[in-house]
Short mmCIF file of C-alpha atoms in Angstrom, two decimals:
data_model
loop_
_atom_site.label_atom_id
_atom_site.label_comp_id
_atom_site.label_asym_id
_atom_site.label_seq_id
_atom_site.Cartn_x
_atom_site.Cartn_y
_atom_site.Cartn_z
CA MET A 1 14.58 -23.98 -17.89
CA ALA A 2 11.00 -22.25 -18.46
CA ARG A 3 11.28 -18.57 -18.11
CA ALA A 4 9.04 -17.23 -15.52
CA ASP A 5 8.02 -13.15 -15.38
CA PHE A 6 5.46 -11.11 -15.29
CA HIS A 7 3.62 -11.69 -18.47
CA GLU A 8 3.63 -15.18 -18.16
CA LEU A 9 2.20 -15.83 -14.58
CA PRO A 10 -0.96 -17.72 -15.01
CA ARG A 11 -4.52 -16.21 -14.87
CA ALA A 12 -6.08 -18.07 -11.98
CA SER A 13 -9.66 -17.94 -10.78
CA CYS A 14 -10.80 -20.00 -7.67
CA PRO A 15 -14.17 -20.76 -7.24
CA PRO A 16 -15.34 -20.02 -3.96
CA ALA A 17 -14.81 -21.96 -1.01
CA GLY A 18 -17.37 -24.69 -0.39
CA MET A 19 -17.92 -24.89 -4.11
CA THR A 20 -17.28 -28.48 -6.04
CA GLY A 21 -18.52 -30.27 -8.65
CA ARG A 22 -21.33 -29.31 -10.16
CA ALA A 23 -21.34 -26.13 -8.15
CA ALA A 24 -18.15 -24.69 -9.60
CA ASP A 25 -18.94 -25.52 -13.31
CA ALA A 26 -22.22 -23.65 -12.76
CA ILE A 27 -19.82 -20.96 -11.94
CA THR A 28 -17.88 -21.66 -14.92
CA ASP A 29 -20.92 -21.60 -17.14
CA GLN A 30 -22.24 -18.15 -15.55
CA ALA A 31 -18.76 -16.62 -15.98
CA ALA A 32 -19.35 -17.18 -19.67
CA ARG A 33 -22.21 -15.32 -19.96
CA PRO A 34 -21.90 -12.12 -22.14
CA HIS A 35 -23.35 -9.72 -19.28
CA ARG A 36 -21.23 -11.38 -16.82
CA ARG A 37 -17.81 -11.03 -18.91
CA PHE A 38 -19.12 -7.29 -19.47
CA GLY A 39 -19.12 -6.86 -15.76
CA GLN A 40 -15.55 -8.12 -15.48
CA ARG A 41 -14.32 -5.74 -18.05
CA LEU A 42 -16.16 -2.71 -16.94
CA LEU A 43 -14.71 -3.66 -13.02
CA ASN A 44 -11.20 -3.73 -14.20
CA ALA A 45 -11.16 -1.25 -16.30
CA THR A 46 -12.74 1.04 -13.08
CA LEU A 47 -10.02 -0.28 -10.80
CA PHE A 48 -7.37 0.65 -13.13
CA VAL A 49 -8.78 4.06 -13.44
CA LEU A 50 -9.30 3.98 -9.74
CA ILE A 51 -5.51 3.34 -8.74
CA LEU A 52 -4.34 5.74 -11.60
CA LEU A 53 -5.94 8.52 -9.65
CA SER A 54 -5.34 7.76 -6.13
CA SER A 55 -2.43 10.01 -5.84
CA PHE A 56 -4.18 13.10 -7.06
CA ILE A 57 -5.61 14.38 -3.29
CA ILE A 58 -4.42 17.87 -3.73
CA VAL A 59 -8.30 18.59 -3.59
CA GLU A 60 -11.17 17.20 -1.33
CA PRO A 61 -13.19 15.18 -1.87
CA ALA A 62 -11.06 13.90 -4.69
CA PRO A 63 -11.55 12.27 -7.80
CA TYR A 64 -10.66 9.13 -5.91
CA GLU A 65 -13.72 8.99 -3.87
CA ALA A 66 -16.22 9.52 -6.72
CA ILE A 67 -14.20 6.54 -8.90
CA PHE A 68 -14.31 4.35 -5.77
CA MET A 69 -18.13 4.93 -5.52
CA ILE A 70 -18.24 3.94 -9.09
CA LEU A 71 -16.20 0.65 -8.37
CA CYS A 72 -18.90 -0.17 -5.81
CA VAL A 73 -21.41 -0.21 -8.26
CA VAL A 74 -19.58 -1.84 -10.81
CA CYS A 75 -19.24 -4.84 -8.31
CA ALA A 76 -23.00 -5.17 -8.18
CA VAL A 77 -23.01 -5.04 -11.67
CA ALA A 78 -20.25 -7.60 -12.11
CA ARG A 79 -21.72 -9.84 -9.47
CA VAL A 80 -19.05 -10.20 -7.14
CA ARG A 81 -19.00 -12.77 -4.40
CA ILE A 82 -18.14 -11.59 -0.85
CA ASP A 83 -16.39 -14.07 0.68
CA ALA A 84 -17.39 -14.81 4.55
CA LYS A 85 -13.43 -14.70 5.10
CA VAL A 86 -13.57 -11.05 4.58
CA ALA A 87 -15.89 -10.71 7.65
CA PRO A 88 -13.01 -10.64 10.54
CA LEU A 89 -11.82 -7.50 8.73
CA PHE A 90 -15.08 -6.04 8.43
CA VAL A 91 -15.98 -6.69 12.10
CA LEU A 92 -12.82 -4.95 13.53
CA LEU A 93 -12.94 -2.20 11.33
CA VAL A 94 -16.56 -1.54 12.25
CA LEU A 95 -15.37 -1.88 16.20
CA TRP A 96 -12.74 0.66 15.65
CA ASN A 97 -14.77 3.60 14.01
CA LEU A 98 -17.68 3.08 16.39
CA SER A 99 -15.34 2.91 19.39
CA GLY A 100 -13.79 6.26 17.50
CA ALA A 101 -17.19 7.69 16.81
CA ILE A 102 -18.64 7.14 20.57
CA ALA A 103 -14.85 9.03 22.19
CA LEU A 104 -15.97 11.88 19.82
CA MET A 105 -19.95 12.52 20.67
CA HIS A 106 -19.07 15.52 23.21
CA LEU A 107 -17.57 17.25 19.94
CA VAL A 108 -20.09 15.84 17.29
CA THR A 109 -21.67 19.63 16.66
CA ILE A 110 -18.41 20.77 15.49
CA PRO A 111 -17.76 20.16 11.42
CA TYR A 112 -14.48 18.78 11.29
CA VAL A 113 -15.18 16.32 13.49
CA ILE A 114 -18.10 14.90 11.58
CA GLN A 115 -15.57 15.35 8.51
CA PHE A 116 -13.01 13.29 10.64
CA ILE A 117 -15.38 10.52 11.37
CA VAL A 118 -16.63 10.16 7.75
CA ILE A 119 -13.58 9.69 6.45
CA SER A 120 -12.63 6.76 8.86
CA VAL A 121 -15.31 5.09 7.89
CA TYR A 122 -14.72 5.50 4.09
CA LEU A 123 -11.72 4.53 4.32
CA SER A 124 -12.30 1.44 6.24
CA PHE A 125 -14.70 0.47 3.87
CA THR A 126 -12.40 0.41 1.22
CA SER A 127 -10.35 -1.78 3.06
CA VAL A 128 -13.28 -4.38 2.61
CA VAL A 129 -14.29 -3.76 -0.90
CA PHE A 130 -10.47 -4.29 -1.78
CA ALA A 131 -10.55 -7.42 -0.03
CA ILE A 132 -13.53 -8.81 -1.77
CA VAL A 133 -12.26 -7.19 -5.58
CA PHE A 134 -9.01 -8.67 -5.28
CA SER A 135 -10.00 -12.29 -3.73
CA GLU A 136 -11.00 -12.93 -7.54
CA ASP A 137 -9.40 -12.70 -11.11
CA CYS A 138 -6.52 -11.83 -8.61
CA VAL A 139 -3.37 -12.53 -11.08
CA ARG A 140 -4.94 -9.52 -13.82
CA ARG A 141 -6.29 -7.52 -11.15
CA VAL A 142 -2.76 -7.15 -9.48
CA GLU A 143 -1.30 -6.66 -12.71
CA LEU A 144 -3.49 -3.78 -13.31
CA MET A 145 -3.05 -2.23 -10.10
CA ARG A 146 0.62 -2.49 -10.71
CA THR A 147 0.51 -0.69 -13.95
CA GLY A 148 -1.94 1.86 -12.49
CA TYR A 149 -0.26 2.35 -9.72
CA VAL A 150 3.20 2.95 -11.46
CA TRP A 151 1.53 5.45 -13.94
CA ALA A 152 0.46 7.52 -10.91
CA SER A 153 4.06 7.61 -9.41
CA VAL A 154 4.61 8.93 -12.50
CA ILE A 155 2.52 11.95 -12.27
CA VAL A 156 2.71 12.97 -9.13
CA THR A 157 6.48 12.77 -8.99
CA ILE A 158 6.28 15.01 -12.36
CA ALA A 159 3.91 17.48 -10.04
CA GLY A 160 6.46 17.10 -7.21
CA LEU A 161 9.52 18.01 -9.38
CA ILE A 162 7.69 21.23 -10.96
CA GLY A 163 6.76 22.44 -7.37
CA TYR A 164 10.28 21.72 -6.27
CA PHE A 165 12.11 23.25 -9.34
CA LYS A 166 9.53 26.25 -9.47
CA ILE A 167 8.94 25.50 -13.35
CA GLY A 168 5.33 26.89 -13.04
CA GLY A 169 6.32 29.35 -10.77
CA GLU A 170 6.07 30.54 -7.39
CA ALA A 171 2.16 30.23 -6.89
CA LEU A 172 1.97 26.80 -8.63
CA ALA A 173 5.40 25.87 -6.60
CA ALA A 174 3.75 26.54 -2.81
CA LYS A 175 0.41 24.20 -3.71
CA LEU A 176 3.32 21.65 -5.05
CA THR A 177 5.73 21.66 -2.23
CA TRP A 178 6.02 21.94 1.26
CA ALA A 179 9.17 23.70 3.57
CA GLU A 180 11.18 23.23 0.62
CA ARG A 181 9.96 19.75 0.29
CA ALA A 182 8.19 18.13 -2.66
CA THR A 183 4.74 17.01 -2.39
CA GLY A 184 3.12 16.84 -5.70
CA THR A 185 -0.30 15.96 -5.74
CA PHE A 186 -0.47 14.89 -2.04
CA LYS A 187 -0.58 17.56 0.72
CA ASP A 188 2.35 15.85 3.00
CA PRO A 189 5.77 14.98 1.97
CA ASN A 190 5.91 12.09 4.03
CA LEU A 191 2.95 10.86 2.09
CA LEU A 192 4.48 11.11 -1.20
CA GLY A 193 7.31 9.40 -0.07
CA SER A 194 5.88 6.60 1.27
CA TYR A 195 3.49 6.34 -1.60
CA LEU A 196 6.18 5.54 -4.28
CA ASN A 197 7.27 2.85 -2.06
CA LEU A 198 5.30 0.11 -3.76
CA PRO A 199 5.71 0.82 -7.66
CA LEU A 200 9.75 1.37 -6.86
CA LEU A 201 9.54 -2.20 -5.70
CA TYR A 202 7.37 -3.72 -8.36
CA LEU A 203 10.16 -1.47 -10.69
CA MET A 204 12.82 -3.25 -9.29
CA GLN A 205 11.59 -6.49 -9.11
CA ARG A 206 10.80 -6.24 -12.86
CA LEU A 207 14.45 -5.15 -13.61
CA LEU A 208 15.68 -8.41 -11.69
CA VAL A 209 13.17 -11.27 -13.34
CA GLU A 210 13.03 -9.43 -16.51
CA GLY A 211 16.52 -7.90 -17.08
CA VAL A 212 17.32 -4.72 -17.66
CA LYS A 213 15.26 -2.61 -19.98
CA LEU A 214 15.64 1.00 -20.98
CA ARG A 215 11.99 2.23 -20.24
CA THR A 216 11.95 0.54 -16.63
CA VAL A 217 15.39 1.90 -15.88
CA ALA A 218 14.02 5.34 -16.80
CA LEU A 219 11.00 5.02 -14.61
CA THR A 220 13.07 3.47 -11.40
CA LEU A 221 15.51 6.17 -11.51
CA PHE A 222 12.45 9.07 -12.22
CA ILE A 223 10.30 8.18 -9.20
CA LEU A 224 13.55 7.03 -6.98
CA PHE A 225 14.47 11.10 -7.58
CA GLY A 226 10.88 12.01 -6.66
CA LEU A 227 10.95 10.27 -3.80
CA LEU A 228 14.53 11.72 -2.88
CA LEU A 229 13.27 15.17 -3.34
CA SER A 230 10.46 14.46 -0.73
CA PHE A 231 13.22 14.56 2.10
CA SER A 232 11.39 11.81 3.76
CA ARG A 233 13.70 10.28 6.07
CA ALA A 234 10.79 7.51 6.93
CA ALA A 235 10.57 6.79 3.39
CA TRP A 236 14.28 6.59 2.77
CA GLY A 237 14.34 4.24 5.55
CA VAL A 238 11.47 2.14 4.43
CA LEU A 239 12.49 1.92 0.80
CA VAL A 240 15.93 0.57 1.86
CA PHE A 241 14.09 -1.76 4.47
CA THR A 242 11.26 -3.32 2.17
CA THR A 243 13.64 -3.75 -0.81
CA ILE A 244 16.20 -5.85 1.06
CA LEU A 245 13.14 -7.59 2.58
CA MET A 246 11.87 -7.60 -1.20
CA MET A 247 15.15 -9.59 -2.03
CA GLY A 248 15.48 -11.54 0.69
CA LEU A 249 11.75 -13.12 0.15
CA MET A 250 12.72 -13.35 -3.77
CA TRP A 251 15.92 -15.41 -2.66
CA VAL A 252 14.00 -17.81 -0.31
CA THR A 253 11.53 -18.14 -2.92
CA ALA A 254 13.60 -19.01 -5.95
CA GLU A 255 14.41 -22.16 -7.60
CA THR A 256 17.71 -21.95 -8.83
CA ASN A 257 21.25 -21.32 -7.42
CA LYS A 258 21.46 -19.56 -10.55
CA PHE A 259 18.70 -16.84 -9.75
CA ARG A 260 19.90 -16.23 -6.37
CA MET A 261 23.21 -15.26 -7.58
CA ARG A 262 21.29 -12.95 -10.08
CA ILE A 263 19.77 -11.41 -7.04
CA VAL A 264 23.04 -10.33 -5.61
CA GLY A 265 24.32 -9.11 -8.75
CA PHE A 266 21.50 -6.97 -8.68
CA THR A 267 21.57 -5.66 -5.31
CA LEU A 268 25.17 -4.74 -6.02
CA ALA A 269 24.77 -2.81 -9.08
CA ALA A 270 21.35 -1.11 -7.35
CA VAL A 271 23.58 -0.01 -4.45
CA ALA A 272 26.31 1.78 -7.28
CA VAL A 273 23.14 3.24 -9.04
CA VAL A 274 21.98 4.68 -5.81
CA ALA A 275 25.25 6.21 -5.29
CA ALA A 276 25.71 7.59 -8.67
CA LEU A 277 22.05 9.26 -8.28
CA LEU A 278 23.19 11.01 -4.92
CA VAL A 279 26.36 12.28 -6.57
CA VAL A 280 24.16 13.63 -9.32
CA ALA A 281 21.95 15.17 -6.57
CA LEU A 282 24.36 16.81 -4.23
CA SER A 283 25.26 18.57 -7.28
CA PHE A 284 22.12 21.09 -6.95
CA ASP A 285 23.19 23.22 -4.15
CA ALA A 286 19.60 23.13 -2.82
CA ILE A 287 19.32 19.60 -2.66
CA GLY A 288 22.91 18.88 -1.00
CA ASP A 289 21.95 21.53 1.81
CA MET A 290 18.18 19.88 2.58
CA LEU A 291 20.33 16.34 2.69
CA SER A 292 22.41 17.63 5.06
CA GLN A 293 19.77 18.90 7.49
CA ARG A 294 17.22 15.86 6.78
CA ALA A 295 19.98 13.04 6.84
CA LYS A 296 20.10 13.70 10.94
CA VAL A 297 18.41 10.99 12.60
CA ILE A 298 16.79 13.27 15.09
CA GLN A 299 15.35 16.47 14.30
CA SER A 300 15.12 19.47 16.44
CA TYR A 301 11.54 18.40 16.50
CA ASP A 302 12.06 15.01 17.80
CA SER A 303 13.91 15.71 20.76
CA GLY A 304 12.87 17.36 24.12
CA GLN A 305 9.61 16.63 26.34
CA HIS A 306 7.02 17.94 23.95
CA GLY A 307 8.90 16.74 20.84
CA ARG A 308 8.11 13.69 18.72
CA PHE A 309 9.19 11.04 20.93
CA GLY A 310 8.48 12.84 24.30
CA ARG A 311 5.07 12.84 23.17
CA HIS A 312 4.77 9.47 22.73
CA LEU A 313 5.22 8.86 26.32
CA LEU A 314 2.64 11.25 27.14
CA ALA A 315 0.47 9.51 24.96
CA LEU A 316 1.00 6.15 27.36
CA SER A 317 -0.04 8.29 30.46
CA VAL A 318 -3.18 9.54 28.60
CA MET A 319 -3.82 6.42 27.39
CA LEU A 320 -3.67 4.78 30.68
CA ASP A 321 -5.46 7.51 32.05
CA HIS A 322 -8.51 7.55 29.56
CA PRO A 323 -10.11 3.98 28.32
CA GLN A 324 -13.08 5.76 26.81
CA GLY A 325 -10.56 7.73 24.31
CA LEU A 326 -10.25 11.42 24.24
CA GLY A 327 -11.63 11.81 21.02
CA ALA A 328 -9.68 12.84 17.83
CA PHE A 329 -7.63 16.66 17.60
CA GLU A 330 -7.99 16.39 21.86
CA PHE A 331 -4.51 15.25 22.22
CA ALA A 332 -3.18 17.94 19.89
CA SER A 333 -5.22 20.43 21.77
CA LEU A 334 -3.83 19.58 24.89
CA TYR A 335 0.13 18.78 23.65
CA GLY A 336 0.65 21.32 20.56
CA GLU A 337 1.08 18.44 18.27
CA ALA A 338 -0.64 15.15 17.45
CA THR A 339 0.81 11.83 18.41
CA HIS A 340 2.76 11.13 15.25
CA ASN A 341 2.19 7.21 16.21
CA THR A 342 -0.64 5.59 14.50
CA PHE A 343 -0.94 2.73 17.29
CA LEU A 344 -1.06 5.05 20.26
CA LYS A 345 -3.18 7.67 18.47
CA SER A 346 -6.03 4.42 18.11
CA PHE A 347 -5.74 3.82 21.56
CA VAL A 348 -5.70 7.64 23.15
CA SER A 349 -8.11 9.13 20.19
CA TYR A 350 -10.69 5.70 20.09
CA GLY A 351 -10.12 4.58 23.34
CA TRP A 352 -9.09 0.58 24.71
CA LEU A 353 -11.67 -0.69 22.77
CA GLY A 354 -10.74 1.36 19.16
CA GLY A 355 -6.98 0.77 19.96
CA PHE A 356 -7.02 -3.19 20.82
CA CYS A 357 -9.19 -3.54 17.41
CA TYR A 358 -6.95 -1.42 15.12
CA LEU A 359 -3.84 -3.47 16.39
CA THR A 360 -5.45 -6.91 16.03
CA MET A 361 -6.48 -5.68 12.47
CA VAL A 362 -2.68 -4.89 11.76
CA LEU A 363 -1.08 -8.07 13.70
CA LEU A 364 -3.62 -10.10 11.58
CA THR A 365 -2.87 -8.64 8.04
CA LEU A 366 0.67 -9.37 8.81
CA TRP A 367 0.20 -13.14 9.97
CA PHE A 368 -1.88 -13.18 6.45
CA ALA A 369 0.70 -11.34 4.42
CA LEU A 370 3.64 -13.67 5.90
CA ARG A 371 1.54 -17.16 5.80
CA THR A 372 0.48 -16.39 2.22
CA VAL A 373 3.86 -14.70 0.79
CA LEU A 374 5.61 -18.41 1.86
CA ARG A 375 2.69 -20.17 -0.13
CA ALA A 376 3.55 -21.41 -3.82
CA THR A 377 0.93 -19.63 -5.60
CA PRO A 378 0.20 -17.85 -9.13
CA TRP A 379 0.38 -15.12 -7.70
CA ARG A 380 3.37 -14.95 -5.22
CA LEU A 381 5.93 -12.80 -7.23
CA LEU A 382 2.96 -10.26 -8.12
CA PHE A 383 2.55 -10.70 -3.72
CA ILE A 384 6.22 -10.08 -2.55
CA PRO A 385 6.17 -6.61 -3.13
CA ILE A 386 2.61 -5.83 -1.67
CA VAL A 387 3.55 -7.80 1.69
CA CYS A 388 6.83 -5.69 1.85
CA ALA A 389 5.35 -2.55 1.19
CA TYR A 390 2.88 -3.24 4.16
CA LEU A 391 5.71 -4.12 6.20
CA GLY A 392 7.31 -0.96 5.77
CA LEU A 393 4.20 0.94 6.34
CA THR A 394 3.54 -0.71 9.72
CA PHE A 395 7.09 0.22 11.07
CA GLU A 396 6.17 3.95 9.27
CA SER A 397 3.31 3.97 11.35
CA PHE A 398 4.85 3.97 15.06
CA ILE A 399 6.11 7.88 13.81
CA ILE A 400 3.74 8.97 11.58
CA ASP A 401 -0.46 8.75 11.16
CA THR A 402 -1.06 6.53 8.34
CA ASP A 403 -4.68 5.50 9.41
CA HIS A 404 -6.25 7.95 6.86
CA TRP A 405 -3.71 7.01 4.14
CA ARG A 406 -5.25 5.48 1.16
CA HIS A 407 -2.59 3.71 -0.12
CA PHE A 408 -2.45 1.76 3.46
CA HIS A 409 -6.36 0.52 2.72
CA LEU A 410 -5.35 -0.49 -0.31
CA LEU A 411 -2.65 -2.71 1.13
CA THR A 412 -4.31 -4.06 3.57
CA GLY A 413 -7.40 -5.02 1.25
CA LEU A 414 -4.89 -6.63 -1.12
CA ILE A 415 -3.25 -8.65 1.70
CA TRP A 416 -6.70 -9.92 2.90
CA GLY A 417 -8.07 -10.31 -1.07
CA LEU A 418 -5.21 -12.39 -1.88
CA ALA A 419 -5.04 -14.69 1.30
CA ILE A 420 -8.35 -15.32 0.48
CA ALA A 421 -7.50 -16.56 -3.50
CA THR A 422 -5.02 -18.08 -2.08
CA ASP A 423 -6.92 -20.30 0.30
CA ARG A 424 -9.89 -21.12 -2.48
CA TRP A 425 -6.73 -22.09 -4.95
CA ARG A 426 -5.53 -24.54 -2.32
CA TRP A 427 -8.93 -25.83 -1.88
CA GLN A 428 -9.59 -26.26 -5.61
CA ARG A 429 -6.41 -27.94 -5.71
CA VAL A 430 -7.24 -30.62 -3.14
CA ALA A 431 -10.57 -30.79 -4.75
CA SER A 432 -9.45 -31.21 -8.19
CA PRO A 433 -5.83 -33.13 -7.97
CA ALA A 434 -5.52 -32.51 -12.07
CA THR A 435 -5.11 -28.51 -11.58
CA PRO A 436 -1.76 -27.87 -11.81
CA ALA A 437 0.59 -26.58 -9.28
CA ALA A 438 1.53 -22.92 -8.59
CA PRO A 439 5.13 -22.24 -10.74
CA ALA A 440 7.82 -21.73 -8.57
CA LEU A 441 10.38 -18.26 -9.41
CA ALA A 442 12.11 -20.17 -12.17
CA ASP A 443 15.63 -19.20 -13.68
CA PRO A 444 14.48 -16.09 -15.65
CA GLY A 445 17.16 -17.15 -18.55
CA PRO A 446 18.44 -14.07 -20.88
CA PRO A 447 16.42 -11.08 -20.78
CA ARG A 448 14.20 -10.40 -24.03
CA GLN A 449 15.51 -8.24 -26.51
#
């Protein structure tokens, strides 16, 4: 049986919905023009650099912001088409931000409030742009995203290890850690742990599909160690959940029972490797002490009336009493700490309109993710880790504020873009019956040497 791995996924680029016959041929002819091909190559290169620098936000504005603006210009040069199906995402995000801005009108003279509004609008705009970009030439662009993301994770993990083990001295360590937890080039260890989830899923999937290769194993263990040193309970739990979910989805979409047995074997091997890694980590006294402390399900700051979960109950009361929203930062100023629940924060800070828009956007994204991943497409293998990472991040949003995390908006755009590409691809198959069916996950066969 033919082997299906990452390098053999077919390149699929679908014409926009509504295009048939000569119109589709015209698009193909236009795509062959030199300036069109140059624009596409420039777009792909810019996208790769953007993802590669996505973890470097120790300073703000970060290089990510500048590269993203360049990406927008390059999209115009490459004549990227805007599909009408992205409109619901755009409208929901506009209403969410508009509601938040109205709630903040009484604080508009404060500089950091203006900065908050600008960042929210900007990050929402990235979701829409990513949806547009990944709706075309999606296999190649997701592969570029995956490669850039893995190497960005390696870079941020190196920074985290330098800080945690104080390799560059105390001054540098203070910038790369927080409360004896690795942050790398992020400002929050929880953000570091969450960011590393998707590349770990991709690496584990590669090991499963392509077989054990030394470089892939080394990258997986290295990034996994970086996630461990973030000492983020949420990130640990999400990694376990998303890994199990990914194995389940690959089991469901597998073509043969032989590959399903391979999934079982890989899962048992992964458990053994993680156990061995924990044994090695526990041999360091500092790591062992922090692990024993962080392994507790409930920390001191979680319990009590003004603890994390107590504030959730307070936020529910405030939400009902203030349908127009308090505005950002006001809940923290009243109760000493933020809600640490993205959905409650949307209602409390942005008002009922903003809260319902944000909740609707997340639910729609989840619906598109689950609907799309169950359809056989040339990019389903690449799409599975994205779905798992987004679902994990959604659960994490119940205990952490994730609405200003860049990779949350990247995942949102990826799901909408690939959902649009899937609809186009299915339409193309109906319009052109000769279009080959999408390959199911075949028996990978023996690993390459």
